[in-house]
Amino acid sequence: MIEPHAPAPPGSPPSWGDACGPSDACDACDACDACGPSEAGGPGGPEATARLPVRPAVGRFLVLAGVFVCAACGLVYELELVALASYLIGDSVTQASVVLSVMVFAMGLGSLAAKRLRGLAAAGFGALEAVLALVGGSSAMVLYAVFAWTGGWGGLWADGPRVLLVAFSLAIGVLIGAEVPLLMELIQRVRRQDPGGAVADLFAADYVGALVGGLAFPFVLLPFLGQLTGALLTGTVNAVVGAALVLGLFRRDLTRRARWLLLAANVVVLALLATATVLADDFERAARQAVYGQDVRVAVRTDVQEVVLTGDTDGRPLDLFLDGRLRVRGSDERRYHEALVHPAMSGPHARVLVLGGGDGLAVREVLRHPGVRRVDVVELDPQLARLARHDPGLSALNEHAYGDARVHTGTGDAFRRLRSTPSGSYDVVISDLPDPAVTASTKLYSQEFYGLLRRVLAPDGRLVVHAGPVSAHPRAFWTVDATLRAAGLPTVAYRVGARDPGSGPDAASEPGPTP
């Protein structure tokens, strides 16, 4: 006679002898966590406990470590898109807002979509990380290629780079958003715990990983590897960690065929990323030639920006690009710098402060005036000033201004420098900074900054500010004028036409307050 099954008392752990096997006759899988995956290789249901090759405590630690790394990689992808968009398209505030808002929205969509994969959490997470590594790792190179080779097409493709930026933001956001529900399922399958505690652990690892990724991008990846190689390396790490977590820890949740497919997919992804990394330098050279022409003479990534010099060979005029934007056109730069400097020099000008102007061209015009005893230059990028001093073409263009004993160069943040400058130190201040419509240093066009400039001016001193092209950005131009007035500086706005809008000045010149 076969005795009927007698359930254990409430709260009693199931004995291994009574654990359910993978047979089709078991009807108790909703009541216990002992069932492993079926012989077919599928999971024993969303509530089943995974059969791990390590102890549950170790497995839980490994899952949280995977959360940490994936979060770091995800934030690097976001910052990479923001940086590249600001470099290629300009207007960093707008591009950052577009990328971050689209990605956050897409993360919500990804979280909803991942609900359908909870039953296949291990396989779904492995596939998702492979796709995310490929898309995120290659995003910078693809965007750069589209900008370099199709950016000048115009017509319907005039906004092609922007459309592609949104598409990458959407795709990466969906993939990142799908990670959290799947990782939540995996960590619960390692060791069942209350949902609140599991969520707290998961998000703690996620946020700490985001912190590390956010700090690694500007301080490690960007300065030492560059944008393209940094993104490719991040994708490689993402793929390796995702594959190792699934194939190493949850391999018993996958069929043999699923394991081989996931392994093959990751091998292909890693091969593509490795190939792109090897070709990154050649790709960058070709892309620069597509953007700047065939006569790129100097291309260097400083700690602050990318500096590119073209021309100055075979009689071709020298052009200077900073972060992809034309800052100096050798053929007609004089009309810009003469218009910027000379009106402000009509008066006492023994002591002159030049903000920005690391190329030395504004300093060249200052030194044309007799009576100048000292010129202080505050440039954020010391490597640009060094290039202006030693590069044969650029130093010839600025007439070796940095070799004059009256010129003193300081590097660092202009805002901080002005706070430590005594009152009334300068007769003339020349603000030769990037256009306010595209610069990330918006504090250098703030009322507080102009208040500091007013303080360092002598009672009869003058200040001239490059306010951007009024024809292209009238709102920015007149905002600078209004901000100067708000800081107590009466203004005189003027503009000088130029053959090229990128090289002609549109400036607001204002005298300092008189006694």
C-alpha angles and dihedrals in degrees: 000000000000114000116224117247112268114208119232119252115274112280095020115131114238115257118237089236090061096042116128117255125214095266121128090238094071112107098169101077091111090058103049140038097216098096116105126197119303123257088258088065100248121128121267090245133291091293097049121117114240120240102235131192089223137045116285092248091055091044091052091051091051092051091051090048088053090051089052094052095043091051091050091050092047093054091047089056090052094048091044091057092047093049095045093046091051090049097046102032104022131216096093095197093057094044093048090050092050095047097045097043093047092047094049090050091048091050088061090052090049092052091053093047092051091063088079091057099053092103089055097036098146097046092041093051093048093051092044093053092050091053093043092050091052097043097041096040095050097038095093094049093047093048091048091049093050091048094047100045104027103025092098098049095097122184115077090348094056089105095037096118091049092050091049090049091056091045092053091045090052095046096045091045092053092050094047091047091053091056098072100057091046093047089048089055092047095049090049091051090053092056126349114236137157111292093238093057093045092051091048092051093045096050093043090058090043095052095044089050090051089052092052092046092047092053095041093056100062098029103038116009100040100044098038104032107019129228100292100041091041092056092046092050090049090053090050092053090046093053095045095049094045093049093044092051095051101035094039103039106022101029091121089062090063131072118240090254092050091051092052093045092051092046092049092048092052092047089054092047093049091047091052093047092046092050091049090049092053091049096042096100094048090045092052092050092050092046092050090052090050091052103035102025132249098299101072103152103171127023117169134160108219127189088268110032148340112277119199127181120192133181127008090126127104090004096305114141119250119251125193121207124189115194090343096308123113108245101163128027106190094207095065109005091116094072089056097047095040091052091046098048112028101061090054092050094062096108136024108348109162093123118042131180120199116195112200112345093124089160089073095231097115089046089054091059093045091055091056089074118085116230096044107136102171136014119191116196120197110193124172094209112058092186091060091053090048090051091050089053100046109023107100095220099043095041090051090051092052089043092239091294093164090060091066112105091222092064118089119185124207126179129210142064114338093211092057092044093054093051090061096043117104118245118269094016099139138047092199133024119192115195105200096170130144120279111289089226093065108021121107090210095082091154088072088067096045130114089245091056093050089049089058091049091051089053095052093048120097115243092265096033128131133220127199122193129194101225101179131255108320092202094057099032109022093158092056092046095052092041088061089050092051092046091053090052090049088055090057098259117130108223140211112196119207139163135197120208119237136190091240122037090217094059106035122088127244102181141167113219121194132178118227120251114284123223 
